[in-house]
XYZ file of C-alpha atoms in Angstrom:
701
model
C 74.924 102.580 134.633
C 78.270 100.924 135.489
C 79.948 98.506 133.086
C 79.015 94.837 133.441
C 82.585 93.537 133.458
C 85.984 95.113 134.189
C 87.974 96.293 131.176
C 90.825 93.947 132.126
C 88.481 91.074 131.245
C 87.605 92.355 127.771
C 89.103 90.810 124.617
C 88.603 92.442 121.216
C 89.632 89.795 118.726
C 89.140 88.827 115.104
C 89.468 85.599 113.153
C 91.367 86.037 109.897
C 92.615 83.598 107.255
C 92.614 82.511 103.641
C 89.246 81.590 102.158
C 88.003 78.115 103.190
C 90.400 77.776 106.136
C 87.417 77.389 108.463
C 86.924 80.841 110.019
C 83.135 80.777 110.084
C 83.032 77.132 111.241
C 85.414 77.993 114.084
C 83.320 81.030 115.028
C 80.206 78.840 115.018
C 81.869 76.478 117.518
C 82.998 79.375 119.693
C 79.402 80.613 119.904
C 78.183 77.101 120.670
C 80.680 76.341 123.444
C 80.281 79.776 125.070
C 76.503 79.273 125.178
C 75.758 82.101 122.742
C 73.761 79.653 120.618
C 72.409 76.188 121.305
C 72.537 74.476 117.926
C 75.483 74.102 115.590
C 75.086 75.385 112.037
C 77.203 74.538 109.014
C 78.486 76.574 106.080
C 77.373 73.907 103.579
C 73.791 73.965 104.878
C 73.712 77.771 105.036
C 72.758 77.667 108.727
C 75.692 79.472 110.353
C 74.955 82.405 112.620
C 77.599 84.823 111.325
C 77.050 84.253 107.583
C 73.603 85.768 107.703
C 73.372 87.439 104.277
C 71.471 85.548 101.568
C 74.476 85.863 99.262
C 76.772 84.358 101.918
C 74.538 81.359 102.519
C 74.057 80.694 98.817
C 77.780 80.816 98.018
C 79.184 79.393 101.251
C 81.594 82.321 101.553
C 81.839 85.132 104.097
C 81.238 88.538 102.508
C 80.895 90.961 105.389
C 82.683 91.070 108.730
C 80.169 90.089 111.408
C 80.532 91.105 115.062
C 79.288 89.379 118.184
C 79.981 89.222 121.917
C 80.289 86.042 123.960
C 81.643 85.121 127.397
C 84.280 82.619 128.462
C 85.824 82.211 131.918
C 84.243 85.480 133.133
C 85.769 87.344 130.164
C 83.791 89.267 127.534
C 85.017 88.441 124.034
C 84.065 90.903 121.302
C 84.600 88.762 118.203
C 84.687 89.709 114.515
C 84.570 86.981 111.865
C 86.246 88.403 108.737
C 85.996 87.287 105.083
C 88.799 85.288 103.490
C 88.099 86.185 99.859
C 90.431 88.874 98.540
C 87.546 90.807 96.937
C 86.373 91.687 100.459
C 89.746 92.657 101.919
C 88.199 95.973 103.007
C 86.301 94.069 105.710
C 89.534 92.628 107.080
C 91.401 95.944 106.916
C 88.849 97.955 108.853
C 88.304 95.185 111.394
C 92.014 94.815 112.146
C 92.267 98.576 112.572
C 90.157 98.397 115.747
C 91.052 94.984 117.175
C 93.523 94.190 119.965
C 94.259 90.578 119.054
C 93.846 88.105 116.205
C 93.327 84.371 115.810
C 95.128 83.508 112.566
C 93.643 80.340 111.095
C 95.626 78.038 108.813
C 94.446 74.962 106.969
C 96.564 71.964 107.990
C 96.673 70.903 104.330
C 97.026 74.231 102.508
C 99.258 75.875 105.119
C 100.169 79.500 104.446
C 98.047 80.446 101.433
C 98.029 83.788 99.539
C 95.278 85.495 101.516
C 96.879 84.162 104.721
C 99.896 86.300 103.859
C 97.717 89.328 103.117
C 95.867 89.251 106.438
C 99.093 88.478 108.298
C 100.745 91.554 106.787
C 97.684 93.642 107.643
C 97.920 92.512 111.272
C 101.670 93.156 111.209
C 101.089 96.706 110.000
C 98.847 97.398 112.989
C 101.219 95.452 115.303
C 98.423 93.227 116.608
C 99.349 90.288 118.869
C 98.380 86.960 117.330
C 97.810 83.351 118.204
C 97.459 80.739 115.459
C 95.122 77.784 115.097
C 96.025 75.036 112.623
C 92.589 73.815 111.583
C 91.404 70.762 109.634
C 93.904 68.388 111.256
C 91.481 65.568 110.342
C 91.819 66.111 106.587
C 93.870 63.780 104.400
C 97.213 65.464 103.752
C 97.236 67.426 107.033
C 100.797 68.246 108.095
C 101.240 70.248 111.296
C 105.034 70.542 111.033
C 104.858 71.790 107.449
C 102.500 74.617 108.439
C 104.992 75.773 111.095
C 107.828 75.681 108.558
C 105.786 77.727 106.097
C 105.053 80.315 108.801
C 108.774 80.638 109.550
C 109.673 80.957 105.864
C 106.861 83.260 104.695
C 106.477 85.469 107.767
C 109.940 85.376 109.337
C 108.186 84.756 112.638
C 108.704 82.379 115.548
C 105.763 79.940 115.782
C 105.853 78.110 119.117
C 103.469 75.149 119.527
C 101.504 74.970 122.773
C 99.969 71.756 121.476
C 100.893 68.953 119.088
C 98.301 66.767 117.358
C 97.521 63.196 118.345
C 97.914 61.912 114.799
C 97.077 63.610 111.502
C 94.483 63.113 108.786
C 92.229 60.116 109.418
C 94.318 59.265 112.496
C 93.726 62.618 114.230
C 92.327 61.852 117.687
C 92.981 64.957 119.819
C 95.856 67.126 121.005
C 98.679 67.095 123.515
C 98.710 70.122 125.854
C 102.432 70.921 126.192
C 101.933 73.254 129.165
C 100.221 70.665 131.375
C 101.678 67.666 129.487
C 98.305 65.987 129.140
C 96.472 64.588 126.117
C 92.964 65.918 125.406
C 90.273 63.992 123.549
C 86.749 65.147 122.739
C 83.488 63.294 123.035
C 81.794 63.066 119.638
C 78.450 62.073 121.205
C 77.716 65.570 122.548
C 79.260 67.558 119.681
C 82.532 68.105 121.504
C 81.039 69.822 124.552
C 82.848 67.471 126.894
C 86.416 66.268 126.726
C 88.761 64.284 128.880
C 92.358 64.740 129.866
C 94.382 61.550 129.727
C 97.999 60.484 129.931
C 99.950 61.104 126.749
C 99.941 57.893 124.664
C 103.346 56.211 124.586
C 103.777 56.656 120.823
C 103.569 60.450 121.259
C 105.592 60.709 124.468
C 108.973 61.428 122.830
C 107.559 64.034 120.432
C 105.706 65.733 123.299
C 108.843 65.822 125.470
C 110.879 67.431 122.676
C 108.118 69.955 121.900
C 107.753 70.838 125.599
C 111.520 71.364 125.851
C 111.437 73.680 122.834
C 108.519 75.634 124.361
C 110.345 76.094 127.674
C 113.546 77.157 125.871
C 111.693 79.769 123.810
C 110.032 81.263 126.877
C 113.051 81.071 129.208
C 115.435 82.617 126.661
C 113.498 85.890 126.864
C 113.087 85.972 130.663
C 116.126 86.257 132.960
C 114.372 84.757 135.974
C 113.067 81.756 134.046
C 116.370 81.355 132.217
C 118.183 81.046 135.531
C 115.737 78.364 136.694
C 116.040 76.570 133.377
C 119.864 76.532 133.470
C 119.803 75.310 137.060
C 117.487 72.480 136.062
C 114.677 73.746 138.306
C 111.151 72.906 137.125
C 109.299 75.855 135.573
C 105.675 75.750 136.725
C 102.659 75.947 134.427
C 101.663 79.367 135.787
C 105.186 80.726 135.168
C 105.116 79.302 131.658
C 101.706 80.831 130.918
C 102.857 84.243 132.196
C 105.983 84.012 130.036
C 104.013 83.007 126.934
C 101.600 85.895 127.494
C 104.407 88.433 127.770
C 106.125 87.211 124.595
C 102.836 87.082 122.677
C 101.959 90.651 123.577
C 105.309 91.985 122.385
C 105.254 89.868 119.205
C 108.297 87.738 120.018
C 106.446 84.451 119.560
C 103.231 83.195 117.962
C 101.550 80.523 120.138
C 100.286 77.660 117.978
C 97.273 75.473 118.720
C 95.600 72.864 116.527
C 92.394 70.934 116.027
C 89.425 70.390 113.749
C 86.584 72.859 114.162
C 84.264 70.878 111.891
C 84.809 67.781 114.043
C 84.386 69.862 117.236
C 87.933 69.292 118.464
C 90.278 71.932 119.843
C 87.998 74.950 120.198
C 87.799 75.170 124.001
C 91.611 75.334 124.405
C 91.590 78.026 121.704
C 89.173 80.064 123.837
C 91.419 79.490 126.853
C 94.341 80.825 124.807
C 92.370 83.947 123.832
C 91.822 84.718 127.516
C 95.330 83.738 128.604
C 97.505 85.194 125.859
C 95.718 87.968 123.947
C 95.574 91.499 125.408
C 92.809 93.453 127.068
C 92.299 97.073 125.906
C 94.509 98.324 128.758
C 97.402 96.113 127.628
C 97.761 97.624 124.160
C 99.421 101.027 123.598
C 97.064 103.968 124.240
C 95.550 105.510 121.142
C 97.285 108.601 119.787
C 95.530 111.388 117.917
C 95.714 115.052 117.082
C 93.773 118.032 118.351
C 92.592 119.679 115.131
C 91.801 123.266 114.302
C 88.462 123.804 112.568
C 88.571 124.152 108.786
C 85.276 125.992 108.264
C 85.635 128.894 105.898
C 88.761 127.348 104.392
C 89.525 124.671 101.843
C 87.689 121.427 102.584
C 91.084 119.730 102.430
C 92.326 119.489 106.020
C 95.809 120.992 106.311
C 97.958 118.924 108.667
C 99.847 122.069 109.611
C 96.649 123.237 111.321
C 96.937 120.632 114.095
C 97.808 121.960 117.522
C 99.408 118.928 119.115
C 99.414 115.186 119.465
C 97.583 113.716 122.449
C 97.224 110.255 123.956
C 93.989 108.739 125.227
C 94.036 105.714 127.494
C 91.474 102.933 127.693
C 89.826 104.527 130.708
C 86.125 105.230 131.268
C 86.936 108.526 132.995
C 88.909 110.057 130.104
C 87.211 112.176 127.398
C 85.188 110.121 124.945
C 86.876 109.088 121.681
C 85.872 106.420 119.155
C 86.602 105.390 115.573
C 83.805 104.523 113.136
C 85.184 101.507 111.279
C 82.121 100.197 109.444
C 78.806 101.483 108.111
C 76.012 99.016 107.356
C 72.443 99.164 106.120
C 69.746 97.827 108.421
C 66.139 96.967 107.729
C 64.769 98.783 110.783
C 66.932 101.933 110.881
C 68.578 104.230 108.347
C 72.049 102.816 108.968
C 74.298 101.354 111.643
C 77.711 102.819 112.395
C 80.071 100.323 114.042
C 82.510 101.999 116.443
C 85.407 101.039 118.637
C 85.359 103.100 121.824
C 88.946 103.914 122.789
C 88.357 106.118 125.826
C 85.589 107.547 127.957
C 81.936 106.597 128.271
C 79.146 107.054 125.721
C 75.544 107.192 126.949
C 72.410 106.727 124.907
C 71.042 110.108 123.772
C 74.441 111.818 124.089
C 75.658 114.339 121.529
C 79.128 113.642 120.123
C 81.407 115.571 117.776
C 82.378 114.204 114.357
C 85.829 115.691 113.797
C 85.894 114.884 110.056
C 82.623 116.678 109.250
C 82.875 119.175 112.134
C 79.255 118.396 112.993
C 77.481 117.234 116.118
C 75.680 113.907 116.039
C 73.105 112.576 118.480
C 73.397 108.939 119.478
C 69.791 107.744 119.416
C 70.587 104.131 120.289
C 73.592 102.021 121.260
C 73.456 98.415 120.101
C 75.487 95.347 120.910
C 75.502 93.307 117.704
C 75.234 89.587 117.155
C 75.657 89.220 113.376
C 72.474 90.919 112.064
C 70.659 90.823 115.414
C 71.029 93.455 118.093
C 70.435 94.218 121.749
C 70.051 97.764 123.096
C 72.529 99.147 125.631
C 72.293 102.185 127.871
C 75.991 102.975 127.544
C 79.265 101.971 125.893
C 82.611 102.067 127.658
C 86.293 102.190 126.794
C 87.234 99.013 124.951
C 83.706 98.268 123.697
C 82.752 97.578 120.079
C 79.177 98.700 119.450
C 76.858 99.906 116.696
C 75.314 103.378 116.873
C 72.006 104.567 115.448
C 71.360 108.171 114.450
C 74.748 109.065 112.962
C 73.683 110.818 109.769
C 77.002 112.179 108.503
C 79.420 109.630 109.944
C 81.338 107.439 107.490
C 84.018 104.767 107.735
C 87.207 106.167 109.226
C 85.578 109.170 110.946
C 86.505 110.045 114.510
C 83.800 110.666 117.119
C 84.839 112.517 120.245
C 83.726 114.541 123.214
C 82.458 117.965 122.081
C 84.714 119.815 124.492
C 87.746 117.619 123.849
C 87.932 116.998 120.084
C 90.456 114.441 118.911
C 91.316 113.275 115.389
C 92.390 109.626 115.173
C 94.280 108.132 112.263
C 91.777 107.043 109.623
C 91.790 103.817 107.603
C 93.411 103.529 104.181
C 91.872 101.258 101.558
C 93.201 99.907 98.245
C 91.810 101.438 95.029
C 89.186 99.506 93.016
C 90.549 97.578 90.042
C 87.510 96.494 88.038
C 84.479 98.360 86.676
C 81.123 97.878 84.971
C 78.601 100.292 83.530
C 75.232 100.256 85.282
C 71.933 101.854 84.303
C 68.380 101.642 85.667
C 66.020 99.431 83.668
C 63.434 102.204 83.659
C 63.831 105.958 83.916
C 61.568 105.874 86.972
C 64.226 103.775 88.765
C 66.943 106.420 88.405
C 66.455 108.065 91.785
C 66.219 104.722 93.580
C 69.428 103.536 91.887
C 71.285 106.718 92.865
C 70.127 106.377 96.463
C 71.116 102.710 96.594
C 74.570 103.363 95.126
C 75.093 106.086 97.712
C 74.232 103.665 100.537
C 76.548 100.998 99.152
C 79.411 103.498 98.874
C 78.799 104.485 102.495
C 79.117 100.841 103.483
C 82.108 99.932 101.322
C 84.979 102.395 100.737
C 86.412 100.157 97.974
C 83.198 100.556 95.956
C 83.073 103.746 93.900
C 80.647 105.316 91.434
C 81.552 107.718 88.640
C 80.426 108.986 85.266
C 82.239 108.166 82.015
C 82.866 111.595 80.498
C 82.763 110.240 76.924
C 79.670 108.040 77.072
C 77.831 109.583 80.024
C 77.405 106.086 81.486
C 77.350 105.502 85.218
C 80.390 103.392 86.159
C 80.684 101.323 89.332
C 84.083 99.991 90.405
C 85.186 97.380 92.930
C 87.861 94.886 93.946
C 86.884 91.971 91.699
C 84.194 90.116 89.795
C 82.655 88.542 92.898
C 82.655 91.902 94.699
C 80.622 93.603 91.955
C 78.429 90.540 91.475
C 77.472 90.581 95.163
C 76.794 94.328 95.165
C 74.574 94.228 92.082
C 72.738 91.218 93.535
C 72.132 93.201 96.734
C 70.712 96.110 94.726
C 68.033 93.826 93.332
C 67.221 91.696 96.411
C 67.869 94.013 99.319
C 67.014 97.407 97.849
C 64.543 96.380 95.126
C 66.315 98.292 92.347
C 66.369 96.738 88.893
C 69.424 97.710 86.870
C 71.238 96.631 83.714
C 74.920 95.847 84.103
C 77.368 95.831 81.193
C 80.412 93.587 80.838
C 83.346 94.062 83.182
C 85.935 96.727 82.447
C 89.458 97.119 83.755
C 90.121 100.186 85.931
C 93.160 101.449 84.042
C 95.332 104.303 85.304
C 97.640 106.768 83.590
C 101.025 108.198 84.474
C 103.945 109.991 82.821
C 107.444 108.791 81.902
C 109.295 112.082 81.399
C 109.603 115.521 82.946
C 107.942 118.551 81.385
C 107.272 122.219 82.123
C 104.274 124.346 81.252
C 102.656 127.656 82.097
C 99.011 128.455 82.551
C 97.395 131.873 82.749
C 93.813 132.689 83.552
C 92.872 136.367 83.247
C 89.393 137.759 82.861
C 88.342 141.414 82.912
C 84.884 142.938 83.133
C 83.796 146.501 83.679
C 83.254 145.845 87.376
C 86.213 143.614 88.257
C 88.996 141.412 87.003
C 90.440 138.066 88.063
C 94.030 137.011 87.452
C 96.126 133.920 88.010
C 99.424 132.837 86.451
C 101.234 129.598 87.305
C 104.344 127.875 85.994
C 104.998 124.279 87.044
C 106.885 121.128 86.189
C 105.801 117.487 86.359
C 108.033 114.484 86.962
C 107.341 110.736 87.250
C 107.490 109.028 90.651
C 108.103 105.399 91.540
C 105.043 103.194 91.147
C 102.390 103.463 93.902
C 103.784 106.773 95.266
C 100.627 108.666 94.264
C 100.764 112.464 94.122
C 103.412 114.777 95.524
C 103.470 118.555 95.561
C 106.348 120.983 96.089
C 106.289 124.762 96.103
C 109.445 126.597 95.008
C 107.876 129.998 94.469
C 107.876 133.065 96.657
C 105.425 135.839 97.505
C 106.479 137.913 94.484
C 105.431 135.104 92.126
C 102.318 133.628 93.781
C 100.684 135.056 96.920
C 101.053 132.584 99.805
C 97.333 132.397 100.577
C 96.681 130.645 97.240
C 99.218 127.815 97.534
C 96.892 125.445 99.404
C 94.089 126.012 96.868
C 96.506 125.393 93.980
C 97.622 122.107 95.557
C 94.001 120.992 96.002
C 93.170 121.913 92.394
C 96.163 119.973 91.085
C 95.273 116.932 93.157
C 91.768 117.114 91.714
C 93.223 117.334 88.185
C 94.891 113.945 88.799
C 91.444 112.443 88.303
C 91.627 112.688 84.509
C 94.625 111.839 82.321
C 95.715 113.021 78.892
C 95.504 109.685 77.048
C 92.015 108.376 77.749
C 90.830 110.273 80.788
C 91.753 107.589 83.357
C 92.943 108.750 86.773
C 96.605 109.733 86.965
C 99.040 108.453 89.571
C 102.712 108.628 90.557
C 103.348 112.237 89.574
C 105.269 114.963 91.378
C 104.209 118.527 90.627
C 106.565 121.394 91.438
C 105.463 125.024 91.379
C 108.392 126.822 89.745
C 107.025 130.266 88.995
C 104.126 132.527 88.260
C 103.149 136.143 88.459
C 100.805 138.303 90.434
C 98.664 141.364 89.849
C 98.342 144.403 92.130
C 94.503 144.243 92.331
C 93.009 141.306 90.415
C 94.513 138.211 92.042
C 91.918 135.502 92.671
C 91.926 132.003 94.180
C 89.653 130.724 91.403
C 91.960 132.139 88.733
C 95.082 130.595 90.246
C 93.321 127.222 90.515
C 92.277 127.416 86.851
C 95.763 128.515 85.765
C 97.371 125.649 87.688
C 95.065 123.038 86.126
C 95.701 124.471 82.659
C 99.477 124.320 83.174
C 99.243 120.811 84.601
C 97.252 119.465 81.648
C 99.746 120.980 79.190
C 102.713 119.537 81.074
C 101.210 116.039 81.310
C 100.569 115.948 77.563
C 104.245 116.817 76.972
C 105.588 114.273 79.512
C 105.048 111.106 77.434
C 101.880 109.818 79.169
C 101.525 106.068 79.635
C 98.611 103.716 80.233
C 98.864 101.529 83.364
C 96.957 98.290 83.894
C 96.287 96.460 87.181
C 98.417 93.366 87.712
C 97.144 90.593 89.972
C 98.768 87.836 92.009
C 97.166 84.558 90.943
C 97.446 81.360 93.003
C 96.264 78.240 91.182
C 95.837 74.719 92.537
C 95.769 72.178 89.709
C 96.102 68.355 89.513
C 99.406 66.976 88.160
C 97.946 65.756 84.880
C 96.655 69.206 83.905
C 99.544 71.433 84.972
C 101.128 71.693 81.494
C 97.875 72.802 79.902
C 97.273 75.425 82.605
C 100.806 76.858 82.344
C 100.476 77.066 78.552
C 97.195 78.930 78.940
C 98.764 81.317 81.475
C 101.579 82.118 79.046
C 98.997 83.029 76.406
C 97.415 85.425 78.928
C 100.622 87.452 79.445
C 101.196 85.895 82.872
C 104.616 85.677 84.508
C 105.004 82.467 86.506
C 106.994 83.017 89.689
C 106.877 79.614 91.323
C 105.421 76.136 91.003
C 105.402 73.757 93.943
C 104.109 70.234 94.431
C 101.683 69.495 97.247
C 100.542 65.884 97.464
C 98.920 65.161 94.066
C 98.426 68.818 93.147
C 100.617 71.606 91.819
C 100.530 75.137 93.192
C 101.245 77.796 90.583
C 102.024 81.334 91.734
C 102.127 83.989 89.044
C 101.291 87.573 88.242
C 98.797 88.268 85.492
C 97.070 91.354 84.032
C 93.545 91.694 85.370
C 92.232 92.079 81.812
C 93.310 88.482 81.110
C 91.393 86.950 84.017
C 87.774 87.601 83.090
C 85.790 84.347 82.958
C 88.900 82.459 84.095
C 86.844 80.382 86.516
C 84.998 78.746 83.626
C 88.154 78.292 81.545
C 90.121 76.708 84.406
C 87.311 74.298 85.204
C 87.167 73.289 81.552
C 90.938 72.670 81.387
C 91.042 70.650 84.630
C 87.741 68.755 84.466
C 86.417 70.912 87.287
C 89.308 70.142 89.661
C 91.293 73.386 89.419
C 90.840 76.369 91.715
C 92.401 79.807 91.952
C 92.454 83.029 93.927
C 93.308 86.546 92.752
C 94.787 89.424 94.706
C 95.762 92.898 93.503
C 99.537 93.341 93.220
C 100.392 96.605 91.479
C 99.886 98.770 88.412
C 102.302 98.374 85.485
C 102.708 99.846 82.002
C 100.262 98.318 79.542
C 101.699 97.066 76.237
C 101.320 99.291 73.196
C 98.702 96.952 71.716
C 96.424 97.571 74.700
C 96.998 101.321 74.549
C 96.256 101.402 70.816
C 93.065 99.369 71.192
C 91.729 101.738 73.846
C 92.775 105.030 72.292
C 89.815 106.696 70.545
């Protein structure tokens, strides 16, 4: 079955922004104006299409990235609406990994807010072309120019308006299109479906002329042909301007800026036009690069990068070998699970068998679904550039590569931040134990930032996540969605451990029986690394000290030993281990013995290297009325916070600080109490830092 639309007319885009910037409202309007739905829903009423989870509708906040497909100007737009709350940053990260373009939303009042910076940096890391939409131009305090200035200062980017607003706040009445030099106003009677183009009102004529001149200068300065016309005073046509804007957007030189008010149904159609005109199709982004792997069966489960044969490139072409990345796993009421995939090359047909490179197993694709939030439509095939959900993928997890059996390809996976907060969870009844285990396994499949472990001292089951709301949502889902009743203890901080000195140690593991003997002897040193550098391994031994075939197993064993520290058993980080010596035996050498000897030496060395306790430090962004700012700052000081910046915005103060996570529990209630319910804050993980001695002493058994 041939594809319905040419790949050149496909757009894979996401909407990303700070919480409450209007992502879901904008998506709702996009679906309405493209004819995907026929009635507008609202976040406040819990009637939006993309916020379909009960928890989303109750809280008015997006929790999971929802995908849909709609059509505009004969183009297919695969759209993902991402969460804005930092606790669900995993949804943004894995969505951006597979998208070709992004609409960055900014509140006209709040401007560049903390999570705006996070999603911007995520998009920057993947080098995704962006356009920006300044939303909520109708709100009191809206300031279009200030948002552009904040983008320049915070991002070091070049925001270039394609529109300017016709007034701001209560006076907002439409936009000026700087390409066509026309004003656009929307008809409120039919929910913004129709609009009219009029002459630019006289009071905006000068501002529009200056903004148009700036737009032409930005585009012409990067194009020799247009620059020559510009210098000669020759008129640059709209089509030439659009082509120039597109080129500069795709290479990241400029960020086209549009504006409007999604809630008031103003500005969304030009935004859709901009998606089609300025964001790339799958064939306009660099081809995906991967590696042809060697199988690891019969060896360590840790894939050795030295085993790769070569790097290969796959183009967005239906005729190339099939390759796709699984970027999301989700539970579904009618099937075991859905695996969301971005197809990078080739064609996938229903019933086909594909190869999972990570698990080295074949998987049969029972069904191919095109998703619309939590609804689906079956497809016979998926093509290069498509984003679809697959049914029947038993072993596939987030970040796994699916490829043609005869042409295996390993794509770069997705990295996620570590969880920072934990609670103990137990089934209410012993009979619920199996159901709880099964549910936790499903939730871990869905969310790579959600982990489950066992406390070695208490035997309790510990679940960890990115924040209070994250764990609250997951435990609520266990009860409502999976029918598992569980008791949850109070929140705990996910501490880490590290070392602050170098140390050497030796470990020997020798065991002799009448039948056989095993022998391993390892000498190593440990040294601290800079924060967030993780684990590093170096081998300085030779064959006479440790046989070469055991080095990989020793490295894997040492990396596993990082899971438990010497102080309180928290995971270790930022340590370099160097193999410095060892000995061998003519007949009794054993991989198991060398692994055991290495772990023994490592544990000795860590204990001698002045171990330290690390605690997670968070960025906190607080909005507080003028009259309460002193009280809030005093409270922050008592919570070991370091205030970085305070700025005034209208009648509110913005406080940016870093604060230990342990000091933020129940802060929502405390802030509301201090500010008579008018304060608000957001938290985002920053880094791990050394905990004060009082914290270490209180947690040491």
